mmCIF file of C-alpha atoms in Angstrom:
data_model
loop_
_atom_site.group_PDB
_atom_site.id
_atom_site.type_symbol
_atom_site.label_atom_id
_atom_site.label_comp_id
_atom_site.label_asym_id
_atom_site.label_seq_id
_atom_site.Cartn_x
_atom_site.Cartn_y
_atom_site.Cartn_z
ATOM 1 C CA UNK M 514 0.000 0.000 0.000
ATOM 2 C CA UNK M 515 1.310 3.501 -0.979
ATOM 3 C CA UNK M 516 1.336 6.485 1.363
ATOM 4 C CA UNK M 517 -1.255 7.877 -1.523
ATOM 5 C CA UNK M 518 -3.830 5.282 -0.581
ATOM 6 C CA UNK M 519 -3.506 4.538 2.766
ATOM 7 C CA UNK M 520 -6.974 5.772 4.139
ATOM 8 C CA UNK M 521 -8.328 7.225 7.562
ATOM 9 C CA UNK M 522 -10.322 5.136 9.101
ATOM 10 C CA UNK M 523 -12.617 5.429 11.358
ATOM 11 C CA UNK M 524 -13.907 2.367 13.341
ATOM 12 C CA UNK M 525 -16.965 2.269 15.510
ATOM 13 C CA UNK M 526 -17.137 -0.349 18.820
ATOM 14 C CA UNK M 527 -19.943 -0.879 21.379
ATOM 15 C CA UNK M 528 -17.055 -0.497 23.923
ATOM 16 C CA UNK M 529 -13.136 -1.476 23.727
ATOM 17 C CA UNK M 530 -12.179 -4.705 25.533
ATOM 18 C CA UNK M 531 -8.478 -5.850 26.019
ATOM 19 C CA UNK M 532 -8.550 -8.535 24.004
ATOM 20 C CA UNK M 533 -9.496 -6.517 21.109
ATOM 21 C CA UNK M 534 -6.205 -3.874 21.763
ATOM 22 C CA UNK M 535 -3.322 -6.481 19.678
ATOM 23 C CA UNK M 536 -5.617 -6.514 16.715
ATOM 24 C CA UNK M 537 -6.410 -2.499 16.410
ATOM 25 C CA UNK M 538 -3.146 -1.519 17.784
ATOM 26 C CA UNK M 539 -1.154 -3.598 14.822
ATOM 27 C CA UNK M 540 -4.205 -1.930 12.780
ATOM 28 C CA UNK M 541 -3.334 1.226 13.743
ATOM 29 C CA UNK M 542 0.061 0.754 13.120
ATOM 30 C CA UNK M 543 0.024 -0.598 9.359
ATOM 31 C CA UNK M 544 -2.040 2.370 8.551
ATOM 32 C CA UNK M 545 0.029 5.217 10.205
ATOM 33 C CA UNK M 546 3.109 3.704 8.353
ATOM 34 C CA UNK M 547 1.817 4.061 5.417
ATOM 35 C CA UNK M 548 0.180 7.980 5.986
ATOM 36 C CA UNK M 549 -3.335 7.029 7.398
ATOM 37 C CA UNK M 550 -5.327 6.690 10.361
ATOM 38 C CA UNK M 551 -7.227 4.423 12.976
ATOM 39 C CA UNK M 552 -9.610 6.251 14.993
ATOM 40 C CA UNK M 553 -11.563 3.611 17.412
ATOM 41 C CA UNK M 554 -14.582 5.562 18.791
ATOM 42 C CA UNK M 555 -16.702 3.280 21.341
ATOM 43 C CA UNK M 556 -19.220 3.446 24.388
ATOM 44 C CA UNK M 557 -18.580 2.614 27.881
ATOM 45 C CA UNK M 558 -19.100 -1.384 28.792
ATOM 46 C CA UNK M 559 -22.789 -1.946 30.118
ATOM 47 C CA UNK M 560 -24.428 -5.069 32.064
ATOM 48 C CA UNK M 561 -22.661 -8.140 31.563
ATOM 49 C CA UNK M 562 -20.092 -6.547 29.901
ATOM 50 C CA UNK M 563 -19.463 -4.142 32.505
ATOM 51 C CA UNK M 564 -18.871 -7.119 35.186
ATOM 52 C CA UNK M 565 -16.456 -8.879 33.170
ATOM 53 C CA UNK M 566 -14.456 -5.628 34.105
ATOM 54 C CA UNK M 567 -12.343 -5.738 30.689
ATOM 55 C CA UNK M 568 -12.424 -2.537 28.851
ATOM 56 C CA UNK M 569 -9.527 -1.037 28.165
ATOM 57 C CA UNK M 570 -7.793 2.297 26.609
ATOM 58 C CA UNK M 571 -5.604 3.666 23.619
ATOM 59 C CA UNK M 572 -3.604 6.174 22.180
ATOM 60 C CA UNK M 573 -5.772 5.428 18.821
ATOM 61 C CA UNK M 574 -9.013 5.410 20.841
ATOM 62 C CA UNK M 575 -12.012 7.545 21.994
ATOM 63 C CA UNK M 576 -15.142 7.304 23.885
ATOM 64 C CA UNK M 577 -17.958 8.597 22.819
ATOM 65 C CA UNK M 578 -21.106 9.737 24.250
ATOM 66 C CA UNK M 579 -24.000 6.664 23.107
ATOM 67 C CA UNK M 580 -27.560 6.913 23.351
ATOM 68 C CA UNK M 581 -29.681 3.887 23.881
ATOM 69 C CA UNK M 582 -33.421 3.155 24.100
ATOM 70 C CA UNK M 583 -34.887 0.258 23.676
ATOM 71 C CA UNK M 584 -38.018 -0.508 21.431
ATOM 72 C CA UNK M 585 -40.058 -3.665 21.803
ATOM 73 C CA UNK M 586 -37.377 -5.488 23.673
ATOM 74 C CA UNK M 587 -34.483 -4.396 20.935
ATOM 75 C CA UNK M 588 -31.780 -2.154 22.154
ATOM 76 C CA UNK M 589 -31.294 0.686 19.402
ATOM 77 C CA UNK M 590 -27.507 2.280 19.783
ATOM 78 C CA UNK M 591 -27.324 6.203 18.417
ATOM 79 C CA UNK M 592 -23.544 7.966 18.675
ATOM 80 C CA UNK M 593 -24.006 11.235 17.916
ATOM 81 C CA UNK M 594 -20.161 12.401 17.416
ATOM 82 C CA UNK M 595 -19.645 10.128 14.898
ATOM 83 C CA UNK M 596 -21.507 11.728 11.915
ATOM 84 C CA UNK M 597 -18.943 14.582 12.443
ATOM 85 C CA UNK M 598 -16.061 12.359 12.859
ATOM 86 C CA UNK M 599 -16.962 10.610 9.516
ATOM 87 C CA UNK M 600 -16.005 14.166 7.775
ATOM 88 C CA UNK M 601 -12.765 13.873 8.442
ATOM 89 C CA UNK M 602 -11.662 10.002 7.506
ATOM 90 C CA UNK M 603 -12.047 8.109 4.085
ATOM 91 C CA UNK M 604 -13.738 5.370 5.175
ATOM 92 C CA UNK M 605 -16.531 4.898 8.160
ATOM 93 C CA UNK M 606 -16.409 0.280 9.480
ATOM 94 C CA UNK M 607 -19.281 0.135 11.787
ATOM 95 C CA UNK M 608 -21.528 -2.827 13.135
ATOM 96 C CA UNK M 609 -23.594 -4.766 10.869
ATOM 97 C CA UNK M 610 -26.926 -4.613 13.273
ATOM 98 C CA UNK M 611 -30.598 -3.625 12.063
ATOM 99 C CA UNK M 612 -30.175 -1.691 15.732
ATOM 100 C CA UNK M 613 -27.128 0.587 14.283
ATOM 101 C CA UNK M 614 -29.220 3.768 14.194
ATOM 102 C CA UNK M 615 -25.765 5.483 12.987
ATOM 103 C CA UNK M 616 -26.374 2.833 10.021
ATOM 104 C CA UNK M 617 -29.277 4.059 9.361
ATOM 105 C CA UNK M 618 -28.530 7.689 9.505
ATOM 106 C CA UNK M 619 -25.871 7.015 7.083
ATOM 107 C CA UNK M 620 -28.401 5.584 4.584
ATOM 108 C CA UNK M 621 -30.759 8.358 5.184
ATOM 109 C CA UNK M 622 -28.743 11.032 4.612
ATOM 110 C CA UNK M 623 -26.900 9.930 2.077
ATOM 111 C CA UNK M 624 -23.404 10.563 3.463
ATOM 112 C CA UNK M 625 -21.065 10.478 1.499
ATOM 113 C CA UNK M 626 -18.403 8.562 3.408
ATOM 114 C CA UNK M 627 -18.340 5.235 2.477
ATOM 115 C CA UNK M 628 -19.460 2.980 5.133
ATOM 116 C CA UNK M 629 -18.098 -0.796 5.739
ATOM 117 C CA UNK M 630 -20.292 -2.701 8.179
ATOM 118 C CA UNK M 631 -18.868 -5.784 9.951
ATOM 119 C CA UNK M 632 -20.442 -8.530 11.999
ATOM 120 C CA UNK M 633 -21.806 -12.333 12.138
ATOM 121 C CA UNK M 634 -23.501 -12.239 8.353
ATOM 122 C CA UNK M 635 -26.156 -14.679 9.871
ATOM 123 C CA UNK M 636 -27.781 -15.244 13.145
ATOM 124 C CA UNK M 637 -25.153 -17.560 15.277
ATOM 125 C CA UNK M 638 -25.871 -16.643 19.524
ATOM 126 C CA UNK M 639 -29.446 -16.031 19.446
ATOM 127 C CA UNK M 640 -33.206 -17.120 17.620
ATOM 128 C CA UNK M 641 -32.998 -15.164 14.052
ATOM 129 C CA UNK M 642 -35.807 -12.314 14.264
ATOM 130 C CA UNK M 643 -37.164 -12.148 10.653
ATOM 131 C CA UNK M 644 -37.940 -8.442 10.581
ATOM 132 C CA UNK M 645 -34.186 -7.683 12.266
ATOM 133 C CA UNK M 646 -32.764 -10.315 9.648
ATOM 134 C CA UNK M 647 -34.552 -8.760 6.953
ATOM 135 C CA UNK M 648 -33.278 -5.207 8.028
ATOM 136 C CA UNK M 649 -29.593 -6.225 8.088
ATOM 137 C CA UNK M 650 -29.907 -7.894 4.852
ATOM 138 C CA UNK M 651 -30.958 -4.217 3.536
ATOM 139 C CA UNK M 652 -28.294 -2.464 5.338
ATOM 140 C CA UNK M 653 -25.746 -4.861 3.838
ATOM 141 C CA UNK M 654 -26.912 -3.847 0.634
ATOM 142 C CA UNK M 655 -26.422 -0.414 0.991
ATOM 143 C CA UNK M 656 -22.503 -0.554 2.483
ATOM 144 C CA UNK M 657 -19.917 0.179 0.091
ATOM 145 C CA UNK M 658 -18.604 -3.044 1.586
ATOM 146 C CA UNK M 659 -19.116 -5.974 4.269
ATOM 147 C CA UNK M 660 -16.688 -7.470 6.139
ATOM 148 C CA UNK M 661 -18.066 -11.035 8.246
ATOM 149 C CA UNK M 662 -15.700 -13.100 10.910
ATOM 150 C CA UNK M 663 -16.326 -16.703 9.159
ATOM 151 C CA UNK M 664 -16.776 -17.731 5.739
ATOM 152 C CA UNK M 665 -20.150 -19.218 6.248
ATOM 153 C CA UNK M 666 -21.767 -15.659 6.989
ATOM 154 C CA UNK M 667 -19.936 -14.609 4.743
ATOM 155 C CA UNK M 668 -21.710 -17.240 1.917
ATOM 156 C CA UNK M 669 -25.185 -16.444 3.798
ATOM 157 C CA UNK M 670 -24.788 -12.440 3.041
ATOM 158 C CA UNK M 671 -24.271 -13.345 -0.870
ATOM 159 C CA UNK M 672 -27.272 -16.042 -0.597
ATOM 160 C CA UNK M 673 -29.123 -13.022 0.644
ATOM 161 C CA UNK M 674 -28.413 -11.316 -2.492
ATOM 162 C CA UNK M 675 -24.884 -9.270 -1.912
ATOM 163 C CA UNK M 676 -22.693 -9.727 -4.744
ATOM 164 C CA UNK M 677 -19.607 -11.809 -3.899
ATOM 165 C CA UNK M 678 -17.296 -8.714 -4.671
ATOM 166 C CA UNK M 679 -18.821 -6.738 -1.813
ATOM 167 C CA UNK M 680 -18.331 -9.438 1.027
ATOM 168 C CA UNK M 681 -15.036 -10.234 2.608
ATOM 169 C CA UNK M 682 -14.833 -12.797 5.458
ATOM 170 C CA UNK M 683 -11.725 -11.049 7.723
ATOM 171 C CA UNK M 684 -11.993 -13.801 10.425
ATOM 172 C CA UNK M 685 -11.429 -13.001 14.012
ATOM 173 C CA UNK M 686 -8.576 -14.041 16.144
ATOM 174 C CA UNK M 687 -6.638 -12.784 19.404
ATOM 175 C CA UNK M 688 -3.255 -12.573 19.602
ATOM 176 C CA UNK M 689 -2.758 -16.352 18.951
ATOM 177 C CA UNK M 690 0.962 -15.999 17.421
ATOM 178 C CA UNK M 691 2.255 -14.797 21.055
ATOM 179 C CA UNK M 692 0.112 -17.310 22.321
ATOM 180 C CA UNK M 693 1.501 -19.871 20.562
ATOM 181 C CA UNK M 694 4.924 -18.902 21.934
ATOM 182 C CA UNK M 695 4.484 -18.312 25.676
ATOM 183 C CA UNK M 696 2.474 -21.670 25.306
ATOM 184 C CA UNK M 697 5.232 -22.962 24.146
ATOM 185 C CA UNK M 698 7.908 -22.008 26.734
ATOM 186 C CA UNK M 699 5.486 -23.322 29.185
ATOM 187 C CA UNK M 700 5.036 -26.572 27.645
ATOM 188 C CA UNK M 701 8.978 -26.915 28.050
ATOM 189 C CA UNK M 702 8.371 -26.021 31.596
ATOM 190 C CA UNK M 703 5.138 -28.102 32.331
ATOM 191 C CA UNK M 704 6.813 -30.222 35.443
ATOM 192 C CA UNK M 705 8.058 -26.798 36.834
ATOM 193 C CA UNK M 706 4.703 -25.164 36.504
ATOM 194 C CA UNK M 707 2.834 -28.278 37.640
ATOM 195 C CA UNK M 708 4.953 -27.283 41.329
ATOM 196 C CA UNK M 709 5.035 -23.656 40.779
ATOM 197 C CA UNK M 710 1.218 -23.710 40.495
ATOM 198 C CA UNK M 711 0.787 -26.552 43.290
ATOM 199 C CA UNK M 712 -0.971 -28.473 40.275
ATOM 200 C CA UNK M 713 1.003 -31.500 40.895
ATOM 201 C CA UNK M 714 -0.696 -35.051 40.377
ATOM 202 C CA UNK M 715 -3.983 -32.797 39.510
ATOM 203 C CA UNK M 716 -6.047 -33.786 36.196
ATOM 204 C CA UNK M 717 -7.148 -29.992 35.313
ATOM 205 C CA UNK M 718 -9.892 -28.303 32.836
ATOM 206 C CA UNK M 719 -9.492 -24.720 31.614
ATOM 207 C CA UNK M 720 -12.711 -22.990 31.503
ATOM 208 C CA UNK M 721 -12.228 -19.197 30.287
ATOM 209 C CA UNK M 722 -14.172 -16.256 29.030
ATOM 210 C CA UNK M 723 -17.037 -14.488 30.638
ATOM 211 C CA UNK M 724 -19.423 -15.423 33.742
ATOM 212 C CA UNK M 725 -22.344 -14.947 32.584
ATOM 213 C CA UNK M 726 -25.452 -17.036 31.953
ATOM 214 C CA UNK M 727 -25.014 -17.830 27.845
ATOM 215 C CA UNK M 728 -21.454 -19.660 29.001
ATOM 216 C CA UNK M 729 -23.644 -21.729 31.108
ATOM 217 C CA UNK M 730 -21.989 -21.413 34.328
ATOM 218 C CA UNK M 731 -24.511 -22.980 36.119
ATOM 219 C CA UNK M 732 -23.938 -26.396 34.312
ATOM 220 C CA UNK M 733 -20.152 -25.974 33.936
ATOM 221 C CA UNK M 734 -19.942 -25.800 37.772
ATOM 222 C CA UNK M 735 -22.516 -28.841 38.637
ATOM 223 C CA UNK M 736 -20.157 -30.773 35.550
ATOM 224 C CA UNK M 737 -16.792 -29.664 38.111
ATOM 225 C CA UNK M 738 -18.443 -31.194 41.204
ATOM 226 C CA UNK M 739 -19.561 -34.280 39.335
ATOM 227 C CA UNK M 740 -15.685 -34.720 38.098
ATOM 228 C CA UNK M 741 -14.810 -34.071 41.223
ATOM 229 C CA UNK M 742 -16.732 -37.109 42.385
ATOM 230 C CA UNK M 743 -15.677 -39.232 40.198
ATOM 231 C CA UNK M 744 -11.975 -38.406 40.116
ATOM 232 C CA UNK M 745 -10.655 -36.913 43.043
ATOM 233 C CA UNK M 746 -7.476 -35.085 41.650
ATOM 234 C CA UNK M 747 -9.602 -32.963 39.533
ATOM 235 C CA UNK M 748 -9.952 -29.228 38.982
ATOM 236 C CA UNK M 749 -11.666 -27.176 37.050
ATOM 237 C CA UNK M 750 -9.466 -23.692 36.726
ATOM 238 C CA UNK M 751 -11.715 -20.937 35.998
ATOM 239 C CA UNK M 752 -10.325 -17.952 34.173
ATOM 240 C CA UNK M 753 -12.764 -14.829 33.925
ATOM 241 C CA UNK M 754 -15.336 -12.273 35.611
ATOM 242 C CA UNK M 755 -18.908 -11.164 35.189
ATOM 243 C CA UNK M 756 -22.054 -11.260 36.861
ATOM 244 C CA UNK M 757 -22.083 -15.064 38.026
ATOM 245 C CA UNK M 758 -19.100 -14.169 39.840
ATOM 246 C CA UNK M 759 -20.674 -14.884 43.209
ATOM 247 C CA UNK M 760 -21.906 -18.307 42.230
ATOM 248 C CA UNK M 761 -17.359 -19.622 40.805
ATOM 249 C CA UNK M 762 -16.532 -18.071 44.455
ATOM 250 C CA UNK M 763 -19.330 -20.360 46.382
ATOM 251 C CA UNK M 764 -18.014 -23.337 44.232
ATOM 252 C CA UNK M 765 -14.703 -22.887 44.870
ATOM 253 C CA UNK M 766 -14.858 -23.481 48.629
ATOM 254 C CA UNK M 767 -16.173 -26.990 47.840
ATOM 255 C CA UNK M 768 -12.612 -27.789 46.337
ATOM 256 C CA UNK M 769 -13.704 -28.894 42.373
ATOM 257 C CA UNK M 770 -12.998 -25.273 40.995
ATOM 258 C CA UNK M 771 -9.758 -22.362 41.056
ATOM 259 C CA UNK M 772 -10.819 -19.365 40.560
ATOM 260 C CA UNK M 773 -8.531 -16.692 38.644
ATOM 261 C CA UNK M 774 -10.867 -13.709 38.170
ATOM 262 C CA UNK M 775 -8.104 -12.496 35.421
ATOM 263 C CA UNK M 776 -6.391 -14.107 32.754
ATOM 264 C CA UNK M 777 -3.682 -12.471 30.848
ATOM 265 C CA UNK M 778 -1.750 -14.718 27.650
ATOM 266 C CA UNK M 779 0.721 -15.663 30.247
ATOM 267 C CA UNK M 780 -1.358 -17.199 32.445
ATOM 268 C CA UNK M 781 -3.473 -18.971 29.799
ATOM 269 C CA UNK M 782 0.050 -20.220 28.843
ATOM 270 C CA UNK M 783 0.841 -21.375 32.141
ATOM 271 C CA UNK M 784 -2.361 -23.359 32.867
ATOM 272 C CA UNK M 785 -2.669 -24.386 29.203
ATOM 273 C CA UNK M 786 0.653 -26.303 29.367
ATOM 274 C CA UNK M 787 -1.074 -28.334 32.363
ATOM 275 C CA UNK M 788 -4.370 -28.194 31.701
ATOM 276 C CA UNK M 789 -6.195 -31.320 29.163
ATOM 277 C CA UNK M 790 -8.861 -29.368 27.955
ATOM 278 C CA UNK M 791 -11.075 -26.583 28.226
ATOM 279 C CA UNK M 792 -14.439 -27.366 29.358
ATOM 280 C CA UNK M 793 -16.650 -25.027 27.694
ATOM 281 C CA UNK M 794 -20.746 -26.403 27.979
ATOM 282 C CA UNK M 795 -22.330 -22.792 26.729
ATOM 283 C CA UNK M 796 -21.691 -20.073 23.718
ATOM 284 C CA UNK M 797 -17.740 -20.777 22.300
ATOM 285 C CA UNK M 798 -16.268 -17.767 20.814
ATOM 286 C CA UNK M 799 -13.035 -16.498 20.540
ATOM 287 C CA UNK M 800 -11.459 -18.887 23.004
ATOM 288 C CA UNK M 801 -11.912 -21.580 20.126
ATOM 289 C CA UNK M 802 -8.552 -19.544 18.971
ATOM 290 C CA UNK M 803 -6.865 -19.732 22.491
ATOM 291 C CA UNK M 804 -7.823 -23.823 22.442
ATOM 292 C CA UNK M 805 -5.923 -23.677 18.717
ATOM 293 C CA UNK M 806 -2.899 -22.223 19.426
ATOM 294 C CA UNK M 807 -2.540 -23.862 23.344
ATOM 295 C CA UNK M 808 -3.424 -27.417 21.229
ATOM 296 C CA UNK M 809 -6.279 -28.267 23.650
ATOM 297 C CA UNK M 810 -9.170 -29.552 22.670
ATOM 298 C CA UNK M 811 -13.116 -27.629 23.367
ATOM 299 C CA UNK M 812 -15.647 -29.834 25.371
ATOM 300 C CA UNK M 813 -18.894 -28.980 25.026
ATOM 301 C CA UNK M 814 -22.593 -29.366 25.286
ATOM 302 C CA UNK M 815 -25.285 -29.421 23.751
ATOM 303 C CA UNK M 816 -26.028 -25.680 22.563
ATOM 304 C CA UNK M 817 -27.348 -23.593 19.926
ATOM 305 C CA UNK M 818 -26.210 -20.205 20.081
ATOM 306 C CA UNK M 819 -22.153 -20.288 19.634
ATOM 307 C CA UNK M 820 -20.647 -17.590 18.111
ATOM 308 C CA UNK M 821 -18.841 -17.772 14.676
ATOM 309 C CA UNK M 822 -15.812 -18.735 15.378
ATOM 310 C CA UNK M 823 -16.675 -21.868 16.854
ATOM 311 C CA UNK M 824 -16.773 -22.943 13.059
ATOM 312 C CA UNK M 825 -12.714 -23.110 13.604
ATOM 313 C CA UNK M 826 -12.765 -26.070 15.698
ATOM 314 C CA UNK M 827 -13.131 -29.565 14.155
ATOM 315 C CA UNK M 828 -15.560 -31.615 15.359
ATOM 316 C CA UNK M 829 -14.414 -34.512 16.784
ATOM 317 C CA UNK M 830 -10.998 -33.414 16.821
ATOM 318 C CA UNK M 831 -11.112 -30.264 18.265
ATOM 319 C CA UNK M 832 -14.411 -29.897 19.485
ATOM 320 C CA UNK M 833 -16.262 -32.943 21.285
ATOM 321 C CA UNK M 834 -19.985 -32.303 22.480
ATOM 322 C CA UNK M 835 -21.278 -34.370 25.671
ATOM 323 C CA UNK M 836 -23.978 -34.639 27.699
ATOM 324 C CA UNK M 837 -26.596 -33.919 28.245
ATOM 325 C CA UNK M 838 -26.388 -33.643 32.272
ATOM 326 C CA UNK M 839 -23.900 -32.108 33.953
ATOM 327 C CA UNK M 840 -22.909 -35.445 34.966
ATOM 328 C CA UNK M 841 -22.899 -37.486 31.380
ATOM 329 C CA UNK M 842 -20.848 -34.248 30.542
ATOM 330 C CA UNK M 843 -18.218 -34.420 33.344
ATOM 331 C CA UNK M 844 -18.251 -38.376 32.546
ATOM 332 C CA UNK M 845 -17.183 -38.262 28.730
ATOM 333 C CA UNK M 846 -15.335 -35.040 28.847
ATOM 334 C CA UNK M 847 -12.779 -36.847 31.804
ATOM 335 C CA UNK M 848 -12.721 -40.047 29.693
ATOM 336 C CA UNK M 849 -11.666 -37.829 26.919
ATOM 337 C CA UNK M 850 -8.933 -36.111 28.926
ATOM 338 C CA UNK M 851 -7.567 -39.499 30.277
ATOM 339 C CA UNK M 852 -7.205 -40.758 26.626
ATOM 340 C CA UNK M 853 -5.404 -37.843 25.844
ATOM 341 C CA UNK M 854 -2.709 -38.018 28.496
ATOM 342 C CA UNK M 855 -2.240 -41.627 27.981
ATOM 343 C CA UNK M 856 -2.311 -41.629 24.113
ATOM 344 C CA UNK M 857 -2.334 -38.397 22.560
ATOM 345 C CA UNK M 858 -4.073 -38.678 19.046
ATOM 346 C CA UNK M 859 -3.720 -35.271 17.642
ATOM 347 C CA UNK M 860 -0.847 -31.933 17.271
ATOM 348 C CA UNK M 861 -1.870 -28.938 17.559
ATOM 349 C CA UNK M 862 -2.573 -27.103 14.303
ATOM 350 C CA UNK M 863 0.093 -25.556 12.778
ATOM 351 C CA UNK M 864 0.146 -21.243 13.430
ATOM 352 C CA UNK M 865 -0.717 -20.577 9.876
ATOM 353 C CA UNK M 866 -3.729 -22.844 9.874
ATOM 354 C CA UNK M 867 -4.980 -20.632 12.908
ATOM 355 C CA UNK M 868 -6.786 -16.991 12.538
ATOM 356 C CA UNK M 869 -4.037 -14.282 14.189
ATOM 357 C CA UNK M 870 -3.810 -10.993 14.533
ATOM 358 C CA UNK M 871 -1.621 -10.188 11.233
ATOM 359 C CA UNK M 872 -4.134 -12.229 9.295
ATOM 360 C CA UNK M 873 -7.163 -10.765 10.285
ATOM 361 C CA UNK M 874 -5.326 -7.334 10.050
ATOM 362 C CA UNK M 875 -4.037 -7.263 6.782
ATOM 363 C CA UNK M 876 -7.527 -8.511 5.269
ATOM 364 C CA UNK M 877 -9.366 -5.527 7.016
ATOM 365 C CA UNK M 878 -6.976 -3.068 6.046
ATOM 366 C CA UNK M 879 -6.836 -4.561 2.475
ATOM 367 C CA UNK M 880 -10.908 -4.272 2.161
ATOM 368 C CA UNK M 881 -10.488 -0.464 3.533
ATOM 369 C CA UNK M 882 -7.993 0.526 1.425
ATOM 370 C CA UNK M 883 -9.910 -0.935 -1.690
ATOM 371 C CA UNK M 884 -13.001 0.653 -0.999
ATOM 372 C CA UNK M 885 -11.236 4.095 0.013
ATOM 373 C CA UNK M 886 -9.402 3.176 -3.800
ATOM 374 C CA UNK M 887 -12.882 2.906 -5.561
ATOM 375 C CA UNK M 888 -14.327 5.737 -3.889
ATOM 376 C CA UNK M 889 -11.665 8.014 -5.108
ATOM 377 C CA UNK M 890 -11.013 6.536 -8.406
ATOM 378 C CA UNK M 891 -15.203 7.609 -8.804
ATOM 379 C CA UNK M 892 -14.657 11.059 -7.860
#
């Protein structure tokens, strides 16, 4: 990319979580190399994003004022600033939702910035609304462009009518590369870890994201005190805050569960190098990367609503689904684990068969550039 067509971008987020800092800050830093911009403008974390106590700050970053209301149980999202802001870049990525009011006011008044919306594509962690389906479908078709995390909503956007030119899946990824490394160096160090960690003659589970009630926790910590049961050396280390917090404390005085109420990649290195899998019975999202670069495999349940990236794993290789109690779950999924430390079947996946950072960066910035390209090449 020349210094000519690098463009300023300006990207719109609900709110800015850590995990999503590695991806904009290398974003931020291919474009200012080459003479443009990254502006992140977001809201502050509400609800069950709030508790999970993860948002986070930038040099490249701004909060903005958001209005919400909600209309017949949909919340609608309205951030005024950024119709001004969108003056002064080349290009506008915002959420593909049919509750993007700034979406909307894009279409209406016929701004001229070009707009690229990015999301699912397709309904993946809740029951498709038709009218809301239908409404995103339209808004797709009015973007300059459309960026999706998987393939497959990608391929649902064009069998909604989008022309394949205008739909680019960018995937989604954290910053897997480094934690393929530290993961690594712990691996090399898993019987000093085991001690360090007082994890010694323990069979442990990984469970990490969120607590809150689509990751089950509920069942994931009546599975722990089943396994518990039925093997005595086991834990369940949980890795993670939010609103069920007060439920992982209570189980952890019964001795099945360790609770870590943040993980950082070093830590997810460390327990990853002794840990057998990572027990995961409600929505899988981006820790399906973490499982790929730690080479551990995903047990879980039997559930709908899993985000997109959960189309990374491999069934059956990668991702095993038991149950459907908590104890037929804890059950299979320690069977599983045994197998695996006796006799392990499968290597992790090489890095470049894994979504990273770089990867997911250098196909965003390629779709902004283009479109920035086309719109100037029209005028």
């Amino acid at each position: 990319m020349s210094r000519r067509q690098a463009p300023r971008v300006l990207m719109v987020q609900p709110y800015l979580p850590r995990y999503r800092v590695p991806l904009f800050s290398l974003m931020h830093e291919r474009l200012s190399t080459d003479g443009g911009e990254l502006l992140v403008v977001h809201g502050t974390p509400k609800g069950a994003q709030l508790r999970r106590a993860d948002a986070a700050t930038a040099e490249w970053a701004a909060q903005t004022e958001v209005w919400n209301r909600t209309f017949r149980g949909i919340e609608l999202k309205f951030r005024p600033a950024v119709a001004g802001l969108a003056k002064r870049h080349d290009v506008v990525v915002m959420e593909l939702e049919a509750a993007n009011l700034n979406a909307w006011y894009w279409y209406l008044r016929n701004t001229r910035c070009p707009i690229v919306l990015w999301g699912h594509g397709k309904s993946y962690t809740a029951p498709e609304r038709r009218t809301g389906r239908l409404l995103e479908v339209f808004l797709a078709r009015q973007a300059s462009h459309v960026m999706t995390y998987t393939a497959d909503g990608r391929e649902e956007l064009i069998s909604a009518g989008l022309l394949p030119t205008r739909v680019t899946a960018v995937g989604n990824a954290n910053d897997s590369r480094k934690l393929r490394r530290l993961a690594l160096q712990s691996i090399s160090r898993r019987e000093s870890i085991l001690h360090e960690l007082d994890l010694s003659d323990r069979v442990v589970a990984l469970y990490v994201g969120g607590l809150d009630a689509d990751k089950r926790i509920d069942y994931l910590l009546a599975a722990a005190e089943h396994a518990r049961v039925r093997e005595p050396r086991f834990l369940l280390v949980i890795g993670g805050s939010g609103e069920l917090e007060d439920d992982v404390r209570a189980a952890e005085k019964h001795g099945a569960v360790r609770w870590i109420p943040r993980f950082d990649q070093e830590t997810l290195a460390r327990y990853g190098a002794v840990a057998e899998a990572i027990w995961m019975p409600g929505r899988i999202g981006l820790v399906a990367v973490d499982s790929l670069a730690l080479g551990l495999p995903v047990i879980s349940a039997d559930y709908k609503y899993h985000a997109p990236e959960v189309t990374y794993l491999r069934p059956g290789r990668e991702l095993f689904v038991f149950g459907p109690t908590p104890a037929e779950y804890a059950e299979s999924a320690l069977a599983l684990m045994h197998r695996r430390r006796t006799d392990p079947q499968t290597r992790p996946r090489p890095i470049s068969d894994i979504p990273t950072v770089e990867s997911v960066v250098d196909k965003i910035v390629q779709t902004v550039a283009t479109v920035a390209l086309s719109v100037r090449f029209r005028k």
